[in-house]
PDB file of C-alpha atoms in Angstrom:
ATOM      1  CA  MET A   1     169.418 124.317  68.121  1.00  0.00           C
ATOM      2  CA  SER A   2     167.645 121.081  67.163  1.00  0.00           C
ATOM      3  CA  HIS A   3     165.037 119.314  69.363  1.00  0.00           C
ATOM      4  CA  ALA A   4     165.182 116.312  67.096  1.00  0.00           C
ATOM      5  CA  GLN A   5     165.534 112.835  68.647  1.00  0.00           C
ATOM      6  CA  ASP A   6     169.074 111.900  69.659  1.00  0.00           C
ATOM      7  CA  ASN A   7     170.026 109.139  67.118  1.00  0.00           C
ATOM      8  CA  SER A   8     173.776 108.983  67.929  1.00  0.00           C
ATOM      9  CA  ASN A   9     173.945 105.273  67.647  1.00  0.00           C
ATOM     10  CA  GLY A  10     172.936 105.500  64.100  1.00  0.00           C
ATOM     11  CA  SER A  11     171.318 103.145  61.654  1.00  0.00           C
ATOM     12  CA  PRO A  12     173.568 100.790  59.647  1.00  0.00           C
ATOM     13  CA  ILE A  13     172.881 102.869  56.545  1.00  0.00           C
ATOM     14  CA  ALA A  14     173.771 106.100  58.178  1.00  0.00           C
ATOM     15  CA  ARG A  15     176.869 104.534  59.711  1.00  0.00           C
ATOM     16  CA  ALA A  16     177.922 103.236  56.234  1.00  0.00           C
ATOM     17  CA  PHE A  17     177.539 106.512  54.510  1.00  0.00           C
ATOM     18  CA  THR A  18     179.209 108.501  57.275  1.00  0.00           C
ATOM     19  CA  GLU A  19     182.206 106.128  57.489  1.00  0.00           C
ATOM     20  CA  ALA A  20     182.510 106.122  53.632  1.00  0.00           C
ATOM     21  CA  ARG A  21     182.443 109.924  53.450  1.00  0.00           C
ATOM     22  CA  ARG A  22     185.068 110.279  56.290  1.00  0.00           C
ATOM     23  CA  ALA A  23     187.415 107.811  54.474  1.00  0.00           C
ATOM     24  CA  GLY A  24     186.850 109.244  51.008  1.00  0.00           C
ATOM     25  CA  ARG A  25     185.700 105.814  49.892  1.00  0.00           C
ATOM     26  CA  ALA A  26     183.131 104.936  47.331  1.00  0.00           C
ATOM     27  CA  THR A  27     179.954 102.817  48.306  1.00  0.00           C
ATOM     28  CA  PRO A  28     179.404 100.671  45.024  1.00  0.00           C
ATOM     29  CA  THR A  29     175.712  99.817  46.054  1.00  0.00           C
ATOM     30  CA  TYR A  30     173.226 101.438  48.401  1.00  0.00           C
ATOM     31  CA  PRO A  31     174.370 100.078  51.877  1.00  0.00           C
ATOM     32  CA  GLY A  32     171.073  98.584  53.023  1.00  0.00           C
ATOM     33  CA  GLN A  33     167.417  98.463  52.137  1.00  0.00           C
ATOM     34  CA  GLU A  34     166.376 101.590  50.177  1.00  0.00           C
ATOM     35  CA  PRO A  35     163.994 103.772  51.930  1.00  0.00           C
ATOM     36  CA  LYS A  36     160.491 103.894  50.284  1.00  0.00           C
ATOM     37  CA  THR A  37     159.278 107.144  51.713  1.00  0.00           C
ATOM     38  CA  LEU A  38     160.745 110.585  52.343  1.00  0.00           C
ATOM     39  CA  ALA A  39     159.903 110.168  56.122  1.00  0.00           C
ATOM     40  CA  ALA A  40     162.008 107.047  56.241  1.00  0.00           C
ATOM     41  CA  ALA A  41     164.874 108.779  54.493  1.00  0.00           C
ATOM     42  CA  TYR A  42     164.866 111.729  56.841  1.00  0.00           C
ATOM     43  CA  GLU A  43     165.158 109.276  59.740  1.00  0.00           C
ATOM     44  CA  ILE A  44     168.343 107.970  58.185  1.00  0.00           C
ATOM     45  CA  GLN A  45     169.477 111.461  57.541  1.00  0.00           C
ATOM     46  CA  ASP A  46     168.840 112.406  61.176  1.00  0.00           C
ATOM     47  CA  ASP A  47     170.937 109.342  62.259  1.00  0.00           C
ATOM     48  CA  ALA A  48     173.789 110.445  59.962  1.00  0.00           C
ATOM     49  CA  ILE A  49     173.618 114.055  61.295  1.00  0.00           C
ATOM     50  CA  ALA A  50     174.007 112.796  64.868  1.00  0.00           C
ATOM     51  CA  LEU A  51     176.969 110.720  63.804  1.00  0.00           C
ATOM     52  CA  TRP A  52     178.724 113.427  61.870  1.00  0.00           C
ATOM     53  CA  PRO A  53     181.396 115.298  63.912  1.00  0.00           C
ATOM     54  CA  ASP A  54     180.419 118.846  62.807  1.00  0.00           C
ATOM     55  CA  ARG A  55     177.641 121.292  63.350  1.00  0.00           C
ATOM     56  CA  VAL A  56     174.981 122.019  60.792  1.00  0.00           C
ATOM     57  CA  ALA A  57     175.610 125.473  59.290  1.00  0.00           C
ATOM     58  CA  GLY A  58     172.673 125.346  56.880  1.00  0.00           C
ATOM     59  CA  TRP A  59     170.615 123.325  54.511  1.00  0.00           C
ATOM     60  CA  LYS A  60     170.447 122.627  50.793  1.00  0.00           C
ATOM     61  CA  LEU A  61     167.248 122.126  48.854  1.00  0.00           C
ATOM     62  CA  GLY A  62     166.949 120.033  45.751  1.00  0.00           C
ATOM     63  CA  ARG A  63     164.074 119.588  43.221  1.00  0.00           C
ATOM     64  CA  ILE A  64     162.063 116.442  42.954  1.00  0.00           C
ATOM     65  CA  ASN A  65     160.922 116.000  39.391  1.00  0.00           C
ATOM     66  CA  ALA A  66     157.824 114.463  38.042  1.00  0.00           C
ATOM     67  CA  PRO A  67     156.525 111.805  38.523  1.00  0.00           C
ATOM     68  CA  HIS A  68     158.395 111.421  41.787  1.00  0.00           C
ATOM     69  CA  ASP A  69     157.002 114.787  43.096  1.00  0.00           C
ATOM     70  CA  ALA A  70     153.477 113.370  42.919  1.00  0.00           C
ATOM     71  CA  ASN A  71     154.543 109.835  44.116  1.00  0.00           C
ATOM     72  CA  PHE A  72     156.303 111.200  47.203  1.00  0.00           C
ATOM     73  CA  GLY A  73     154.212 114.092  48.030  1.00  0.00           C
ATOM     74  CA  ALA A  74     156.847 116.781  47.715  1.00  0.00           C
ATOM     75  CA  GLY A  75     158.380 118.950  45.252  1.00  0.00           C
ATOM     76  CA  ARG A  76     161.729 119.387  46.997  1.00  0.00           C
ATOM     77  CA  LEU A  77     164.131 117.483  49.279  1.00  0.00           C
ATOM     78  CA  ALA A  78     166.631 118.756  51.918  1.00  0.00           C
ATOM     79  CA  GLY A  79     169.945 118.003  53.363  1.00  0.00           C
ATOM     80  CA  PRO A  80     172.390 119.473  55.850  1.00  0.00           C
ATOM     81  CA  ILE A  81     175.484 121.526  55.097  1.00  0.00           C
ATOM     82  CA  PHE A  82     178.098 121.268  57.633  1.00  0.00           C
ATOM     83  CA  SER A  83     180.364 124.050  58.858  1.00  0.00           C
ATOM     84  CA  ARG A  84     183.686 122.736  57.854  1.00  0.00           C
ATOM     85  CA  ASN A  85     182.387 122.206  54.278  1.00  0.00           C
ATOM     86  CA  VAL A  86     181.380 125.860  53.764  1.00  0.00           C
ATOM     87  CA  TRP A  87     184.230 127.581  51.848  1.00  0.00           C
ATOM     88  CA  LEU A  88     184.565 131.309  51.000  1.00  0.00           C
ATOM     89  CA  ALA A  89     185.159 132.109  47.333  1.00  0.00           C
ATOM     90  CA  GLY A  90     188.178 134.325  46.559  1.00  0.00           C
ATOM     91  CA  GLU A  91     190.457 135.189  43.730  1.00  0.00           C
ATOM     92  CA  ALA A  92     191.964 131.717  43.571  1.00  0.00           C
ATOM     93  CA  PRO A  93     189.622 128.699  42.603  1.00  0.00           C
ATOM     94  CA  VAL A  94     188.399 126.853  45.553  1.00  0.00           C
ATOM     95  CA  ARG A  95     189.409 123.214  45.696  1.00  0.00           C
ATOM     96  CA  PHE A  96     186.949 120.716  46.744  1.00  0.00           C
ATOM     97  CA  GLY A  97     187.173 116.827  47.260  1.00  0.00           C
ATOM     98  CA  VAL A  98     185.179 114.426  45.254  1.00  0.00           C
ATOM     99  CA  ILE A  99     185.088 110.669  46.077  1.00  0.00           C
ATOM    100  CA  PRO A 100     186.660 108.530  43.390  1.00  0.00           C
ATOM    101  CA  GLY A 101     183.989 106.302  42.218  1.00  0.00           C
ATOM    102  CA  GLY A 102     181.290 108.105  43.914  1.00  0.00           C
ATOM    103  CA  PHE A 103     178.929 111.045  42.734  1.00  0.00           C
ATOM    104  CA  ALA A 104     179.843 114.703  42.448  1.00  0.00           C
ATOM    105  CA  ALA A 105     178.366 117.749  40.778  1.00  0.00           C
ATOM    106  CA  VAL A 106     178.293 121.521  40.847  1.00  0.00           C
ATOM    107  CA  GLU A 107     175.348 123.703  41.023  1.00  0.00           C
ATOM    108  CA  ALA A 108     174.966 127.513  40.812  1.00  0.00           C
ATOM    109  CA  GLU A 109     172.781 128.557  43.696  1.00  0.00           C
ATOM    110  CA  TYR A 110     171.356 131.532  45.438  1.00  0.00           C
ATOM    111  CA  VAL A 111     171.941 131.245  49.107  1.00  0.00           C
ATOM    112  CA  LEU A 112     169.871 132.975  51.832  1.00  0.00           C
ATOM    113  CA  GLU A 113     171.215 133.892  55.240  1.00  0.00           C
ATOM    114  CA  LEU A 114     168.704 134.068  58.074  1.00  0.00           C
ATOM    115  CA  GLY A 115     168.808 137.239  60.140  1.00  0.00           C
ATOM    116  CA  GLU A 116     166.877 135.716  63.025  1.00  0.00           C
ATOM    117  CA  THR A 117     165.853 132.329  64.425  1.00  0.00           C
ATOM    118  CA  ALA A 118     162.657 131.235  62.698  1.00  0.00           C
ATOM    119  CA  PRO A 119     159.655 130.636  64.845  1.00  0.00           C
ATOM    120  CA  ASP A 120     158.933 127.034  65.400  1.00  0.00           C
ATOM    121  CA  ARG A 121     155.626 126.645  63.204  1.00  0.00           C
ATOM    122  CA  ASP A 122     154.348 125.466  60.031  1.00  0.00           C
ATOM    123  CA  GLY A 123     152.292 127.143  57.296  1.00  0.00           C
ATOM    124  CA  TRP A 124     155.111 129.170  55.901  1.00  0.00           C
ATOM    125  CA  THR A 125     154.820 130.776  52.431  1.00  0.00           C
ATOM    126  CA  ALA A 126     157.362 132.777  50.281  1.00  0.00           C
ATOM    127  CA  GLU A 127     155.725 135.941  51.477  1.00  0.00           C
ATOM    128  CA  THR A 128     155.967 135.199  55.158  1.00  0.00           C
ATOM    129  CA  VAL A 129     159.605 134.078  55.079  1.00  0.00           C
ATOM    130  CA  ALA A 130     160.907 137.152  53.375  1.00  0.00           C
ATOM    131  CA  PRO A 131     161.313 139.161  56.524  1.00  0.00           C
ATOM    132  CA  LEU A 132     163.513 136.332  58.020  1.00  0.00           C
ATOM    133  CA  VAL A 133     166.169 136.768  55.400  1.00  0.00           C
ATOM    134  CA  GLU A 134     169.062 139.093  56.153  1.00  0.00           C
ATOM    135  CA  ARG A 135     171.257 138.557  53.157  1.00  0.00           C
ATOM    136  CA  VAL A 136     171.628 136.749  49.856  1.00  0.00           C
ATOM    137  CA  PHE A 137     174.787 135.415  48.347  1.00  0.00           C
ATOM    138  CA  ILE A 138     175.780 133.831  45.079  1.00  0.00           C
ATOM    139  CA  GLY A 139     176.975 130.307  45.746  1.00  0.00           C
ATOM    140  CA  VAL A 140     177.903 126.942  44.384  1.00  0.00           C
ATOM    141  CA  GLU A 141     176.649 123.787  46.020  1.00  0.00           C
ATOM    142  CA  ILE A 142     178.931 120.833  45.831  1.00  0.00           C
ATOM    143  CA  ALA A 143     176.748 117.836  45.469  1.00  0.00           C
ATOM    144  CA  GLY A 144     178.385 114.604  46.362  1.00  0.00           C
ATOM    145  CA  SER A 145     178.001 111.188  47.825  1.00  0.00           C
ATOM    146  CA  PRO A 146     179.959 107.865  48.104  1.00  0.00           C
ATOM    147  CA  PHE A 147     177.196 106.196  46.219  1.00  0.00           C
ATOM    148  CA  ALA A 148     177.480 106.864  42.438  1.00  0.00           C
ATOM    149  CA  GLY A 149     173.844 106.072  41.883  1.00  0.00           C
ATOM    150  CA  ILE A 150     172.539 108.306  44.640  1.00  0.00           C
ATOM    151  CA  ASN A 151     170.279 110.205  42.078  1.00  0.00           C
ATOM    152  CA  ASN A 152     169.302 107.166  40.165  1.00  0.00           C
ATOM    153  CA  HIS A 153     166.967 105.435  42.653  1.00  0.00           C
ATOM    154  CA  GLY A 154     164.471 108.131  43.578  1.00  0.00           C
ATOM    155  CA  PRO A 155     164.373 111.049  45.904  1.00  0.00           C
ATOM    156  CA  ALA A 156     164.184 108.999  49.224  1.00  0.00           C
ATOM    157  CA  VAL A 157     167.645 107.384  48.495  1.00  0.00           C
ATOM    158  CA  THR A 158     169.021 110.930  47.478  1.00  0.00           C
ATOM    159  CA  ALA A 159     167.679 112.482  50.801  1.00  0.00           C
ATOM    160  CA  SER A 160     168.937 109.687  52.979  1.00  0.00           C
ATOM    161  CA  ASP A 161     172.522 110.407  52.289  1.00  0.00           C
ATOM    162  CA  PHE A 162     172.723 114.059  53.521  1.00  0.00           C
ATOM    163  CA  GLY A 163     170.542 115.005  50.548  1.00  0.00           C
ATOM    164  CA  ASN A 164     173.455 114.438  48.259  1.00  0.00           C
ATOM    165  CA  ASN A 165     175.333 117.511  49.696  1.00  0.00           C
ATOM    166  CA  ALA A 166     179.127 117.655  50.007  1.00  0.00           C
ATOM    167  CA  GLY A 167     179.663 121.419  50.648  1.00  0.00           C
ATOM    168  CA  LEU A 168     178.902 124.903  49.769  1.00  0.00           C
ATOM    169  CA  ILE A 169     181.191 127.687  48.241  1.00  0.00           C
ATOM    170  CA  LEU A 170     179.943 131.061  49.422  1.00  0.00           C
ATOM    171  CA  GLY A 171     180.461 134.019  47.043  1.00  0.00           C
ATOM    172  CA  ARG A 172     179.657 137.655  47.086  1.00  0.00           C
ATOM    173  CA  GLU A 173     176.539 139.267  48.706  1.00  0.00           C
ATOM    174  CA  VAL A 174     173.738 140.138  46.136  1.00  0.00           C
ATOM    175  CA  ALA A 175     173.009 143.898  46.383  1.00  0.00           C
ATOM    176  CA  SER A 176     169.374 145.119  46.511  1.00  0.00           C
ATOM    177  CA  TRP A 177     168.177 141.547  46.510  1.00  0.00           C
ATOM    178  CA  ARG A 178     164.676 142.219  47.606  1.00  0.00           C
ATOM    179  CA  GLU A 179     164.079 144.245  44.525  1.00  0.00           C
ATOM    180  CA  ARG A 180     166.133 141.981  42.139  1.00  0.00           C
ATOM    181  CA  LEU A 181     165.826 138.439  43.245  1.00  0.00           C
ATOM    182  CA  SER A 182     163.374 137.172  40.647  1.00  0.00           C
ATOM    183  CA  GLY A 183     165.292 138.501  37.795  1.00  0.00           C
ATOM    184  CA  LEU A 184     168.771 137.287  38.728  1.00  0.00           C
ATOM    185  CA  THR A 185     170.565 135.190  36.156  1.00  0.00           C
ATOM    186  CA  CYS A 186     173.617 132.870  35.978  1.00  0.00           C
ATOM    187  CA  SER A 187     175.510 130.416  34.025  1.00  0.00           C
ATOM    188  CA  MET A 188     177.836 127.300  34.711  1.00  0.00           C
ATOM    189  CA  THR A 189     180.966 126.501  32.781  1.00  0.00           C
ATOM    190  CA  ILE A 190     183.036 123.262  33.163  1.00  0.00           C
ATOM    191  CA  ASP A 191     186.517 123.077  31.523  1.00  0.00           C
ATOM    192  CA  GLY A 192     185.673 126.310  29.509  1.00  0.00           C
ATOM    193  CA  ALA A 193     182.339 125.066  27.943  1.00  0.00           C
ATOM    194  CA  VAL A 194     179.031 126.681  29.079  1.00  0.00           C
ATOM    195  CA  ILE A 195     176.962 123.722  30.087  1.00  0.00           C
ATOM    196  CA  GLY A 196     173.954 125.570  31.790  1.00  0.00           C
ATOM    197  CA  ARG A 197     172.167 128.799  31.916  1.00  0.00           C
ATOM    198  CA  GLY A 198     169.401 130.017  34.166  1.00  0.00           C
ATOM    199  CA  GLY A 199     168.707 131.936  37.219  1.00  0.00           C
ATOM    200  CA  ALA A 200     166.305 132.431  40.161  1.00  0.00           C
ATOM    201  CA  ALA A 201     163.314 131.904  37.899  1.00  0.00           C
ATOM    202  CA  LEU A 202     164.445 128.414  37.166  1.00  0.00           C
ATOM    203  CA  ILE A 203     163.933 127.523  40.975  1.00  0.00           C
ATOM    204  CA  PRO A 204     160.141 126.413  41.208  1.00  0.00           C
ATOM    205  CA  GLY A 205     158.439 129.233  43.105  1.00  0.00           C
ATOM    206  CA  GLY A 206     161.734 131.112  43.421  1.00  0.00           C
ATOM    207  CA  PRO A 207     164.416 131.017  46.236  1.00  0.00           C
ATOM    208  CA  LEU A 208     161.977 132.198  48.986  1.00  0.00           C
ATOM    209  CA  ASP A 209     159.542 129.351  48.220  1.00  0.00           C
ATOM    210  CA  SER A 210     162.428 127.041  48.860  1.00  0.00           C
ATOM    211  CA  LEU A 211     163.016 128.497  52.297  1.00  0.00           C
ATOM    212  CA  ALA A 212     159.178 128.197  53.044  1.00  0.00           C
ATOM    213  CA  PHE A 213     159.386 124.594  52.149  1.00  0.00           C
ATOM    214  CA  LEU A 214     162.409 123.918  54.264  1.00  0.00           C
ATOM    215  CA  LEU A 215     160.823 125.659  57.397  1.00  0.00           C
ATOM    216  CA  ASN A 216     157.660 123.528  57.047  1.00  0.00           C
ATOM    217  CA  LEU A 217     159.730 120.388  56.656  1.00  0.00           C
ATOM    218  CA  LEU A 218     162.075 121.067  59.485  1.00  0.00           C
ATOM    219  CA  HIS A 219     159.056 121.773  61.782  1.00  0.00           C
ATOM    220  CA  GLN A 220     157.662 118.323  60.838  1.00  0.00           C
ATOM    221  CA  ARG A 221     161.155 116.908  61.638  1.00  0.00           C
ATOM    222  CA  GLY A 222     161.544 118.641  64.937  1.00  0.00           C
ATOM    223  CA  ARG A 223     164.273 120.933  63.790  1.00  0.00           C
ATOM    224  CA  ARG A 224     164.562 124.679  63.584  1.00  0.00           C
ATOM    225  CA  LEU A 225     166.398 127.246  61.518  1.00  0.00           C
ATOM    226  CA  GLU A 226     168.705 129.490  63.498  1.00  0.00           C
ATOM    227  CA  ALA A 227     169.991 133.109  62.788  1.00  0.00           C
ATOM    228  CA  GLY A 228     173.066 133.016  60.635  1.00  0.00           C
ATOM    229  CA  GLN A 229     172.338 129.680  58.972  1.00  0.00           C
ATOM    230  CA  LEU A 230     172.616 129.463  55.170  1.00  0.00           C
ATOM    231  CA  ILE A 231     169.993 128.027  52.779  1.00  0.00           C
ATOM    232  CA  SER A 232     171.052 126.872  49.308  1.00  0.00           C
ATOM    233  CA  THR A 233     167.888 127.224  47.556  1.00  0.00           C
ATOM    234  CA  GLY A 234     168.251 124.887  44.624  1.00  0.00           C
ATOM    235  CA  ALA A 235     169.989 124.491  41.289  1.00  0.00           C
ATOM    236  CA  ALA A 236     169.643 127.562  39.187  1.00  0.00           C
ATOM    237  CA  THR A 237     171.183 126.273  36.004  1.00  0.00           C
ATOM    238  CA  GLY A 238     170.841 122.457  36.538  1.00  0.00           C
ATOM    239  CA  VAL A 239     172.915 119.613  38.198  1.00  0.00           C
ATOM    240  CA  HIS A 240     176.216 119.340  36.487  1.00  0.00           C
ATOM    241  CA  ASP A 241     178.489 116.182  36.994  1.00  0.00           C
ATOM    242  CA  ILE A 242     182.044 116.743  37.727  1.00  0.00           C
ATOM    243  CA  VAL A 243     185.166 114.594  38.183  1.00  0.00           C
ATOM    244  CA  ALA A 244     188.502 115.269  39.788  1.00  0.00           C
ATOM    245  CA  GLY A 245     190.700 117.433  37.744  1.00  0.00           C
ATOM    246  CA  GLN A 246     187.783 119.428  36.081  1.00  0.00           C
ATOM    247  CA  SER A 247     187.362 123.117  36.842  1.00  0.00           C
ATOM    248  CA  ALA A 248     184.083 125.116  36.981  1.00  0.00           C
ATOM    249  CA  ILE A 249     183.005 128.664  36.983  1.00  0.00           C
ATOM    250  CA  ALA A 250     179.637 129.866  38.084  1.00  0.00           C
ATOM    251  CA  ASP A 251     179.055 133.316  36.612  1.00  0.00           C
ATOM    252  CA  PHE A 252     176.374 135.513  38.091  1.00  0.00           C
ATOM    253  CA  GLY A 253     177.091 138.584  35.879  1.00  0.00           C
ATOM    254  CA  PRO A 254     177.262 141.765  37.865  1.00  0.00           C
ATOM    255  CA  ASP A 255     176.935 139.911  41.143  1.00  0.00           C
ATOM    256  CA  GLY A 256     180.316 138.156  40.609  1.00  0.00           C
ATOM    257  CA  SER A 257     181.515 134.671  39.788  1.00  0.00           C
ATOM    258  CA  ILE A 258     182.818 131.686  41.679  1.00  0.00           C
ATOM    259  CA  ALA A 259     185.732 129.447  40.391  1.00  0.00           C
ATOM    260  CA  CYS A 260     186.439 125.944  41.721  1.00  0.00           C
ATOM    261  CA  VAL A 261     188.298 122.821  40.910  1.00  0.00           C
ATOM    262  CA  ALA A 262     187.488 119.304  41.766  1.00  0.00           C
ATOM    263  CA  VAL A 263     190.264 117.112  43.425  1.00  0.00           C
ATOM    264  CA  PRO A 264     190.314 113.545  44.819  1.00  0.00           C
ATOM    265  CA  ALA A 265     188.944 113.459  48.317  1.00  0.00           C
ATOM    266  CA  ASN A 266     191.341 112.631  51.019  1.00  0.00           C
ATOM    267  CA  GLY A 267     188.750 111.612  53.629  1.00  0.00           C
ATOM    268  CA  ALA A 268     186.405 113.601  55.868  1.00  0.00           C
ATOM    269  CA  ASN A 269     184.980 115.341  52.818  1.00  0.00           C
ATOM    270  CA  GLY A 270     181.196 115.759  53.555  1.00  0.00           C
TER     271      GLY A 270
END
């Protein structure tokens, strides 16, 4: 449950992005004055969440690299993941839509599932959030936006459009994650070529630090994390651009793999 302000009328920027996403239509330029702060970006994001006809099933985290991290006062940004854009991985590749002329990428991720609703406070750390986590899964975040330049104008622009999220593919549960999390490794392949290797150690502070950041941020925004929600903790091999027709495989070694294929969006693709 959110106790954030009701912004159901939406800002012009939020309306433009949500309408473009629902239509599967690219936005050639940023649809308004670019936000200069993350606070302004999250106001736009809150407007867009209120306009989007689906519930928030979880959140994604994305890294803010130097020098933007110092300039914007944060090392990460966050965006919502909506329930209809959470897909379960199976034997067949998962098909996901990309907006022609927009932005799309795949990211190998470690996904945390909350076992209880988090107390509404700040001051969270990687150590204090650990008891809140029930399970950890392998996953692939589908990054996506109608605006092809979403990542080229600074983190506030990225955050304003759902944090550049378009979905999450949820894979197998990671066994004995409390003992193994920091040492987990993975790789990403697109069209048969390995384009990224990494693991949980590539996420600054680790996946639990991502959760701590998110809880502190959502407290500031008047939102809470609920039991059962999913947290995609950050790109573990990098952010890998993809276009319709390409296939990707995220390989998590003994913890399984996730295959997916990009197809042209037909509207309502978050």
